[in-house]
CSV table of C-alpha atoms in Angstrom, one decimal:
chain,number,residue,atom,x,y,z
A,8,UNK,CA,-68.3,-31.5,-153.0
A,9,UNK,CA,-66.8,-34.7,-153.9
A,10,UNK,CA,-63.2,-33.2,-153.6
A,11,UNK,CA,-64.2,-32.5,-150.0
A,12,UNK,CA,-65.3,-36.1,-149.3
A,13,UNK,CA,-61.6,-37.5,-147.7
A,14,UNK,CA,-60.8,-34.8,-145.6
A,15,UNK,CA,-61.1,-35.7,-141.9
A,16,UNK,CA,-64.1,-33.9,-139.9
A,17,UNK,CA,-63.1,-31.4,-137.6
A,18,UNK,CA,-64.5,-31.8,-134.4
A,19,UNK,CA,-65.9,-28.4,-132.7
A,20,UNK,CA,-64.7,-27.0,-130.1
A,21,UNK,CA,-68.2,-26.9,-128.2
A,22,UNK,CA,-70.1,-30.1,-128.9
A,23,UNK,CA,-73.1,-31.6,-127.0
A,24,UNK,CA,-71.5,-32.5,-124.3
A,25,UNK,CA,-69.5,-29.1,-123.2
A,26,UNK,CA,-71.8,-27.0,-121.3
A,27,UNK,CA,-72.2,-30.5,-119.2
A,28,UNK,CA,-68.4,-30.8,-119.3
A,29,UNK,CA,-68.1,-27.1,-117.8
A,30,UNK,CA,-70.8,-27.3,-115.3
A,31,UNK,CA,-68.8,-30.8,-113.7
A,32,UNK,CA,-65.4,-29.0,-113.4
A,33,UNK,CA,-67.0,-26.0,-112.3
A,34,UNK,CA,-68.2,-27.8,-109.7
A,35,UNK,CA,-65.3,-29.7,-109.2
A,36,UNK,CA,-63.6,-26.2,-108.9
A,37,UNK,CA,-65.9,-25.0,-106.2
A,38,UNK,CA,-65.5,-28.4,-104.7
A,39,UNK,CA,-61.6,-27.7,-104.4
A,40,UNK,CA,-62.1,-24.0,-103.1
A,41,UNK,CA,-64.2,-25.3,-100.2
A,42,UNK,CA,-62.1,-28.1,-99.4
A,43,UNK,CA,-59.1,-25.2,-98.9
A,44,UNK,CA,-61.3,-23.3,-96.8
A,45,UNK,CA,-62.4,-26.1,-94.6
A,46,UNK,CA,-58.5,-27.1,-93.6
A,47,UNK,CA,-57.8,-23.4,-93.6
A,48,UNK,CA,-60.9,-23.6,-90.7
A,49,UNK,CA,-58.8,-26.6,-89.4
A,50,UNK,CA,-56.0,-25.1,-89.4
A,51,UNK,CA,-57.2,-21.7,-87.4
A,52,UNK,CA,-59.0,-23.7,-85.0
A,53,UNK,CA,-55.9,-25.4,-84.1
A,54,UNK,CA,-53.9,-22.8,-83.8
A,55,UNK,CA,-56.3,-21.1,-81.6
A,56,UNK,CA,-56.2,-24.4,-79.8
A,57,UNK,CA,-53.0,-24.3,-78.9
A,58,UNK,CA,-53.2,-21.0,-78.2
A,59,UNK,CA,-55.4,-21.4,-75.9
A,60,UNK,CA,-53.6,-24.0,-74.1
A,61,UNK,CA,-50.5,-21.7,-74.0
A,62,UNK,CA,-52.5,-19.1,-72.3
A,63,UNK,CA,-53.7,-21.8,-70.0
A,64,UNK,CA,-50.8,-23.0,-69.2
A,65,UNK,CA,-49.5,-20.0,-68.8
A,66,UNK,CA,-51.6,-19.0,-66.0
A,67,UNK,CA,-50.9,-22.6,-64.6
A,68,UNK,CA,-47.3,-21.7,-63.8
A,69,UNK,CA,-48.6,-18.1,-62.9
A,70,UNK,CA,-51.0,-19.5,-59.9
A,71,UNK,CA,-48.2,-22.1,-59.1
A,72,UNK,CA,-45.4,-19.8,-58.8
A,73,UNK,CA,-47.9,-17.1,-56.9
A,74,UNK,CA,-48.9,-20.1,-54.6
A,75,UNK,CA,-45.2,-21.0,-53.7
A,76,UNK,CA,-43.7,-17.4,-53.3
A,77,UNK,CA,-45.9,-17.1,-50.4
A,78,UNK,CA,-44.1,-20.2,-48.4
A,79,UNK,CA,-41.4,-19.8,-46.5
A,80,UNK,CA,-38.1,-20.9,-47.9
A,81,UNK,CA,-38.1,-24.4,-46.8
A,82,UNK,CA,-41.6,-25.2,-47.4
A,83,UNK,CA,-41.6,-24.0,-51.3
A,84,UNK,CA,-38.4,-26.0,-51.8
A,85,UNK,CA,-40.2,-28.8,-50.6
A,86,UNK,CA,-43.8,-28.4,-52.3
A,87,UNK,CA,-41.9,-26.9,-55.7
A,88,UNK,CA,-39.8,-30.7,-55.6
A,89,UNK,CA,-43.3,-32.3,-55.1
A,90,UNK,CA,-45.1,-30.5,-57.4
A,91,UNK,CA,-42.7,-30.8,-60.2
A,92,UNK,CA,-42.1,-34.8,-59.9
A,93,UNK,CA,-46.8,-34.9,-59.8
A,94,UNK,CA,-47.0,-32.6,-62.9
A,95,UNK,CA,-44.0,-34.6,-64.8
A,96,UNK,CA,-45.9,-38.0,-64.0
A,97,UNK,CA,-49.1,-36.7,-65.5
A,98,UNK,CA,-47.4,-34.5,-68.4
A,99,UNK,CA,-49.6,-32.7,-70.5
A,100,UNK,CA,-52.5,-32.4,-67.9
A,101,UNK,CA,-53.5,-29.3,-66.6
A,102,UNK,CA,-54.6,-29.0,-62.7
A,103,UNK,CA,-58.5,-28.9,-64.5
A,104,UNK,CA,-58.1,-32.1,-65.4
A,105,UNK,CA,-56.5,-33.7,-62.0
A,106,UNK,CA,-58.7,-36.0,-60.1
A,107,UNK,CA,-58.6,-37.3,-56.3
A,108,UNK,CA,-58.2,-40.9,-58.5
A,109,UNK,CA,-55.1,-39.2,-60.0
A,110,UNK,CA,-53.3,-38.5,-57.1
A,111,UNK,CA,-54.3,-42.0,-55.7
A,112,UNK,CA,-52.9,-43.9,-58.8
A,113,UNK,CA,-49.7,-41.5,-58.1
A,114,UNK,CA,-48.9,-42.9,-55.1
A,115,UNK,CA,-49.9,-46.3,-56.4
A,116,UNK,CA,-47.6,-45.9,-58.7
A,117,UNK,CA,-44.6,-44.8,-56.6
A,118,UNK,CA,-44.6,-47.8,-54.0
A,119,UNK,CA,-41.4,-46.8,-53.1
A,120,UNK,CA,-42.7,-43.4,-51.0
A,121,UNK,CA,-42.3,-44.1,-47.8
A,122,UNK,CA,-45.4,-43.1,-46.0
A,123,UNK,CA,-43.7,-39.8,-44.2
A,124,UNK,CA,-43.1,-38.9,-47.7
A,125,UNK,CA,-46.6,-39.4,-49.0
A,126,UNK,CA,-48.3,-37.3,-46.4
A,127,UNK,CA,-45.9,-34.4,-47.4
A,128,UNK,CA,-47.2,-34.9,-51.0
A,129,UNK,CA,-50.8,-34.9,-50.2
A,130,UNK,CA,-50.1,-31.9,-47.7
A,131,UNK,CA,-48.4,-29.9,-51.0
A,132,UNK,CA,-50.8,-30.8,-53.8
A,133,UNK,CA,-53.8,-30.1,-50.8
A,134,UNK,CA,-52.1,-26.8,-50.4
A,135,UNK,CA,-52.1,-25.6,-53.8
A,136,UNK,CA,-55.1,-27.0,-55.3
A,137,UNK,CA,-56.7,-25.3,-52.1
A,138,UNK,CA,-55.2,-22.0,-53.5
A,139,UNK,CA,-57.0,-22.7,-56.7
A,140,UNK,CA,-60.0,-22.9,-55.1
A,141,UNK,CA,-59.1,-19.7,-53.6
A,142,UNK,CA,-58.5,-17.5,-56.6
A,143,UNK,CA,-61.4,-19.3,-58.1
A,144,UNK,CA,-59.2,-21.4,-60.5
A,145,UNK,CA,-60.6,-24.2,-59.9
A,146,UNK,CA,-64.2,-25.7,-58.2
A,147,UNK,CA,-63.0,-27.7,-55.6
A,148,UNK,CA,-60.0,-29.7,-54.1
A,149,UNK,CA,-59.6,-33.2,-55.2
A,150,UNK,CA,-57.0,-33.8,-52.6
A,151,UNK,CA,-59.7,-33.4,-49.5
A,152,UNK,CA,-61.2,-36.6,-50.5
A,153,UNK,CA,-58.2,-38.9,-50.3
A,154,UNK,CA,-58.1,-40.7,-47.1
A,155,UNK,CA,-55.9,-39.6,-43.9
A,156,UNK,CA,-52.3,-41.0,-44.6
A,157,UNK,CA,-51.3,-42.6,-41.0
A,158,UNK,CA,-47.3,-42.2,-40.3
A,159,UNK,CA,-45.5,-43.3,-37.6
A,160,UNK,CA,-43.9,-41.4,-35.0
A,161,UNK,CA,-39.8,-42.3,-35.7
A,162,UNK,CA,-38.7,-39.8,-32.6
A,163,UNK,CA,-37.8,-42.2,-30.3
A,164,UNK,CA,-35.4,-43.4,-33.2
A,165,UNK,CA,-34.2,-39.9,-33.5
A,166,UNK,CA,-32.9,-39.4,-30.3
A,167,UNK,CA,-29.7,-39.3,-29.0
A,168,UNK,CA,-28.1,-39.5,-25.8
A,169,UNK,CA,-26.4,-36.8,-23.4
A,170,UNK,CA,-23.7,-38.7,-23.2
A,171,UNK,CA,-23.2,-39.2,-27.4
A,172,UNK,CA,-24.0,-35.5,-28.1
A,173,UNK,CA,-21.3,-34.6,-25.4
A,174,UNK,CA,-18.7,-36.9,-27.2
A,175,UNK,CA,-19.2,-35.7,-30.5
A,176,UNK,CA,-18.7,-32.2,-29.6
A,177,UNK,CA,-15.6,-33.3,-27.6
A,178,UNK,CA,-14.3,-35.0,-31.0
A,179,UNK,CA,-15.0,-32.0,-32.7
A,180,UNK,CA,-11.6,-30.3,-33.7
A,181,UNK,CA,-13.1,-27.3,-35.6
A,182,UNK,CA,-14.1,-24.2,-33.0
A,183,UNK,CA,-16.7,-23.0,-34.8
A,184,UNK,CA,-18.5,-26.5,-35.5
A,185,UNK,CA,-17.8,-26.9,-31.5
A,186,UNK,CA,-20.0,-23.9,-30.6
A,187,UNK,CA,-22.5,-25.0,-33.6
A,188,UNK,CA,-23.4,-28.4,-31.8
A,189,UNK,CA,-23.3,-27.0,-28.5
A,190,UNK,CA,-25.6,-24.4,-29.5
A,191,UNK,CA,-28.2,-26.6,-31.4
A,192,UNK,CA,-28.1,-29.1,-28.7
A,193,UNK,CA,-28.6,-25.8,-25.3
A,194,UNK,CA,-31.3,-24.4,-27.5
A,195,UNK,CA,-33.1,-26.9,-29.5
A,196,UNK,CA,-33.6,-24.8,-33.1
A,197,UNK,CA,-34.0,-25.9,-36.4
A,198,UNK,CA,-31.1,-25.7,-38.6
A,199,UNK,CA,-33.2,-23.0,-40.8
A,200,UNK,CA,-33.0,-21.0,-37.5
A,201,UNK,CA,-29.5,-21.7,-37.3
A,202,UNK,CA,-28.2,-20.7,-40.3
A,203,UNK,CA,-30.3,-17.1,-40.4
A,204,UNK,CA,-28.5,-16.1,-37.2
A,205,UNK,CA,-27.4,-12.9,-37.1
A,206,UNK,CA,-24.6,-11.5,-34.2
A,207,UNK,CA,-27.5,-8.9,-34.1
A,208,UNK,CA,-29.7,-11.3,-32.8
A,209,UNK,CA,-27.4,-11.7,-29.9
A,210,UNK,CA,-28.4,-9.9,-26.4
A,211,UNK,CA,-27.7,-8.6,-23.0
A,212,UNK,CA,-29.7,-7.2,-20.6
A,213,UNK,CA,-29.0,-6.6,-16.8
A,214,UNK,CA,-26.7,-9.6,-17.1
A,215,UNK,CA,-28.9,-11.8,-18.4
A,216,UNK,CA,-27.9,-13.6,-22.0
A,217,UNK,CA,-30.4,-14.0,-25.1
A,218,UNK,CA,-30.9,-15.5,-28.7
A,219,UNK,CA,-34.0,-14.1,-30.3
A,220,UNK,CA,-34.8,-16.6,-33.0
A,221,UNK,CA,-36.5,-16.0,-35.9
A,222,UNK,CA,-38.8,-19.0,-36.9
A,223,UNK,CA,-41.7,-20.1,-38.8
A,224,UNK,CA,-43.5,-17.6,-40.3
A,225,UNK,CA,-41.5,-15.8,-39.3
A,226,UNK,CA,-42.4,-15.8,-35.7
A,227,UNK,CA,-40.1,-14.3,-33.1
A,228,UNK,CA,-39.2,-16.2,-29.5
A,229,UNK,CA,-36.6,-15.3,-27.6
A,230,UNK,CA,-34.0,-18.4,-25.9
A,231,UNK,CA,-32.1,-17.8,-23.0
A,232,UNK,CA,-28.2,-18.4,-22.9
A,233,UNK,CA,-25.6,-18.6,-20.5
A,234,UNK,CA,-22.5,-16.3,-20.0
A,235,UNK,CA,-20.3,-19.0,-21.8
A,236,UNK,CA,-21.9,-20.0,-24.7
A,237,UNK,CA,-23.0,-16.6,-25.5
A,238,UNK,CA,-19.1,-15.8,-24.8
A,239,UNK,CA,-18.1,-17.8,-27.3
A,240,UNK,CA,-21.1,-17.0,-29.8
A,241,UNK,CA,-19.4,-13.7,-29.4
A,242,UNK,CA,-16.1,-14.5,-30.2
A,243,UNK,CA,-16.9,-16.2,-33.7
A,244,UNK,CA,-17.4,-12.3,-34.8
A,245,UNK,CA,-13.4,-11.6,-34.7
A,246,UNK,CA,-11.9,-13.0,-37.9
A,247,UNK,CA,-8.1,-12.5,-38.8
A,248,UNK,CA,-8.1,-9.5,-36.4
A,249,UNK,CA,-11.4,-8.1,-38.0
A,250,UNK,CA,-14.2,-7.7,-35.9
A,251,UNK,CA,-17.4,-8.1,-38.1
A,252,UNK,CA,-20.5,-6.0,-38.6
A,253,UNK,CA,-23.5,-6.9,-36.1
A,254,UNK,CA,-25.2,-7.7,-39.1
A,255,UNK,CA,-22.9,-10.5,-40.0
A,256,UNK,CA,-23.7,-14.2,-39.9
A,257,UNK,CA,-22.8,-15.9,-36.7
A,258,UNK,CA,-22.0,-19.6,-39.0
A,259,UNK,CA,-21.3,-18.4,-42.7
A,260,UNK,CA,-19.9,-20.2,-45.2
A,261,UNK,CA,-16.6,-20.7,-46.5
A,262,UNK,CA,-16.4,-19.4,-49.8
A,263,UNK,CA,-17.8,-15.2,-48.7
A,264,UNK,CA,-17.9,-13.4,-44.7
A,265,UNK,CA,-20.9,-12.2,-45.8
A,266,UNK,CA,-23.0,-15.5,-46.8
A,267,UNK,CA,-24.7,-17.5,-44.5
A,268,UNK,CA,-24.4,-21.6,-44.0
A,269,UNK,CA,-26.5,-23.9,-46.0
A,270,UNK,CA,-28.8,-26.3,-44.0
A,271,UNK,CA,-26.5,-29.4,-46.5
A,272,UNK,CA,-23.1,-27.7,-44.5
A,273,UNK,CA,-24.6,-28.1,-41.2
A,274,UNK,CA,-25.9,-31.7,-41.9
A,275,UNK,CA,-22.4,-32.7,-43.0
A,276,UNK,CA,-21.3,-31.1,-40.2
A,277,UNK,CA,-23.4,-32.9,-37.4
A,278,UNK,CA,-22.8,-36.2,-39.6
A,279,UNK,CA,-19.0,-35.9,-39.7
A,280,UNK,CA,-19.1,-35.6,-36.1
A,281,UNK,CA,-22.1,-38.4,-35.1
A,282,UNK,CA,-19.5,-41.0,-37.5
A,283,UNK,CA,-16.1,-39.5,-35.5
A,284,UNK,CA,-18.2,-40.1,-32.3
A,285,UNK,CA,-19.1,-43.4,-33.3
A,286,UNK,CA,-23.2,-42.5,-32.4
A,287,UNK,CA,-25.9,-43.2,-34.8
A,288,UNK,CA,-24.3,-42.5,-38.6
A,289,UNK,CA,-28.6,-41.4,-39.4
A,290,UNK,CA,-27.7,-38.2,-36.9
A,291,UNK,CA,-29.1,-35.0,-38.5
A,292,UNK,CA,-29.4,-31.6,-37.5
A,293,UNK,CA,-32.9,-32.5,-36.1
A,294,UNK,CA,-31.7,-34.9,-34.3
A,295,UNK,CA,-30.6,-32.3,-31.8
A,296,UNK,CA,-33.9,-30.7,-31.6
A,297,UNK,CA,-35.1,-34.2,-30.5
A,298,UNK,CA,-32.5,-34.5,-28.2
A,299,UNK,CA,-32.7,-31.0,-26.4
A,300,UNK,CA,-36.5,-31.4,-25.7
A,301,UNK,CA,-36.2,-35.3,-24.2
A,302,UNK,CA,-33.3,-34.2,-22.0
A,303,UNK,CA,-35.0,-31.2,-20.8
A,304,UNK,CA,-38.3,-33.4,-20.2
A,305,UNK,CA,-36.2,-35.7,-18.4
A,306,UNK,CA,-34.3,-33.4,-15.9
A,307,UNK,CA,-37.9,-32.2,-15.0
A,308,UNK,CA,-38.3,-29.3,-17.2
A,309,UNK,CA,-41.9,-28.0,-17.7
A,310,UNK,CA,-43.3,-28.3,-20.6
A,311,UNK,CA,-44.6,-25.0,-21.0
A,312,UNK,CA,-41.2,-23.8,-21.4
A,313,UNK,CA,-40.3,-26.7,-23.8
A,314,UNK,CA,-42.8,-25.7,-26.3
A,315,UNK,CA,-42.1,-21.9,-26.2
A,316,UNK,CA,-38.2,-22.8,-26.4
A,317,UNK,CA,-38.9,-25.1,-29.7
A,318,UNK,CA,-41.2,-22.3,-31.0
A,319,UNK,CA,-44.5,-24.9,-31.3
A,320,UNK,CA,-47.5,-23.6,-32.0
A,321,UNK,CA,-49.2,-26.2,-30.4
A,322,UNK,CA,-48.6,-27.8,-27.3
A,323,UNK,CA,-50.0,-31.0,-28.6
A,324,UNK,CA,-46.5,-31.1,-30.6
A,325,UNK,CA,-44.3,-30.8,-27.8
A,326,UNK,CA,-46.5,-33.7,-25.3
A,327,UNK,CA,-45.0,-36.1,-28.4
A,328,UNK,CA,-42.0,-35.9,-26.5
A,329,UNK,CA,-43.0,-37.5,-23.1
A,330,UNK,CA,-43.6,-40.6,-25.0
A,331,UNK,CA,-39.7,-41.1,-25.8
A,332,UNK,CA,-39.2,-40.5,-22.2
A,333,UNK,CA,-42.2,-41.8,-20.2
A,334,UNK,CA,-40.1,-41.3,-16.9
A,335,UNK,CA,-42.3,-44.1,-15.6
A,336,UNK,CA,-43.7,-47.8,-16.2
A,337,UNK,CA,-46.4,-49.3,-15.0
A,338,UNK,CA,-44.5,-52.2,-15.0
A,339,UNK,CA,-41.9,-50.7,-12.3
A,340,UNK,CA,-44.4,-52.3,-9.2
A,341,UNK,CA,-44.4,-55.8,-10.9
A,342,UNK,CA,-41.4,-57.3,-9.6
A,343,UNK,CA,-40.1,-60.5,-11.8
């Protein structure tokens, strides 16, 4: 045994300490394993987070666009600019989350809105979260609680004189633009009007002259027209010795026969001619419109007709008209 005595002990491979050795990183093991399935939880959640929120959103854009294709041209351009710039400033929320204090720190936000502008804002975001409402996206409207957004009446600054619409169509060298301001100014139609007209919508009838109009919502009214400027209406159909289908355009653009104006063409147009004229360089297609129904008010028209000619559904819209041209004063008996 003695011979043995030097050689080192070899430790075994299972001492004491082994099975509590095993039991540690056995635990340690299941330690690990649950660890990898709690972020592999995280992980699922999330991604069903986010898909959720791309289904959400999703069916955001869905209402939205459902809500704007039933507006008229105009209007969705309008309410789709709106809506856009509101969503943009509060990116990331959807309309769930939009409060009536949201919209009011909006418009705190953007002091540089005129007031005209803000009212159109509230009327778009009223308008669609209204439609929400409808379809049972959403509870209730936040926009009905803001407060009524007061804008002044700017006609009377819109208006301009018989004598100034005269001039600028005498200054006008083009034909066609000629006939355009002459007609905007006899009839009183928006420029929307204007550009949908049709030679179709042109008629005659036991010597009596006619534009029917297509307006808002697509409502029909019918204008009358005299032998002249119905004439010359007429006579916009023959181009390079072509005479053009009924269902032409009357005012079409340049670049194709068969497209019609754009509302920017005709607003260059009346501008062009309100700076050649020397009248007010703000002059806008509307401008007419305003003009057409003071004149008439003033040479005594009634205002029955007025309204029906404009195409306003309310009365109350036209009466707006008498207060650019009151006609009388009470100050006309004080004599200073």
């Amino acid at each position: 045994m003695e011979k043995h005595r030097n050689l080192p002990q070899i430790t075994p491979f299972l001492d004491a300490n082994s099975n509590t050795r095993a039991s540690e990183n056995s635990k340690e093991s299941n330690s690990t394993f649950r660890n990898l399935e709690i972020l592999e939880e995280d992980h699922n959640k999330k991604e069903q987070g986010l898909e959720d929120k791309r289904n959400a959103l999703v069916k955001e854009i869905q209402i939205i666009a459902t809500w704007l294709y039933q507006k008229t041209p105009n209007t969705r351009s309008a309410y789709e600019s709106d809506i856009k710039k509101f969503l943009g400033f509060y990116y990331g929320k959807s309309l769930k989350e939009i409060t009536t204090a949201h919209i009011t720190v909006y418009f705190k936000q953007n002091p540089h809105l005129k007031d005209s502008t803000k009212a159109r804002i509230k009327s778009s975001l009223s308008s669609l979260f209204k439609y929400c409402v409808r379809v049972g996206f959403l509870e209730k409207n936040p926009a009905e609680n803001l407060d009524p957004i007061k804008v002044s009446d700017q006609t009377q600054f819109r208006v301009l004189a018989h004598e100034e619409i005269v001039r600028m169509i005498e200054l006008e060298e083009n034909l066609r633009n000629k006939i355009m301001i002459r007609l905007m100014y006899k009839t009183g139609i928006r420029v929307s009007e204007l550009c949908s007209l049709k030679f179709s919508n042109l008629r005659e009838r036991d010597k009596s002259y006619f534009l029917i109009v297509i307006g808002k919502g697509n409502k029909t009214r019918t204008i009358g027209l005299n032998k002249e400027l119905f004439d010359e209406l007429n006579s916009l159909r023959v181009v390079e010795n072509e005479t053009l289908s009924v269902e032409a355009f009357i005012f079409r653009a340049k670049v194709s026969k068969e497209a019609k104006i754009s509302r920017v063409a005709v607003w260059k147009i009346i501008k062009n001619a309100a700076v050649r004229a020397r009248v007010n360089e703000k002059a806008s297609p509307h401008w007419t419109r305003h003009s057409h129904a003071t004149k008439a008010l003033e040479m005594g028209e009634d205002i029955r007709i007025i309204q029906t000619t404009l195409g306003h559904d309310s009365i109350v819209t036209t009466t707006k008209y008498a207060k650019v041209f009151p006609g009388k004063s009470s100050g006309e008996k004080i004599d200073i």
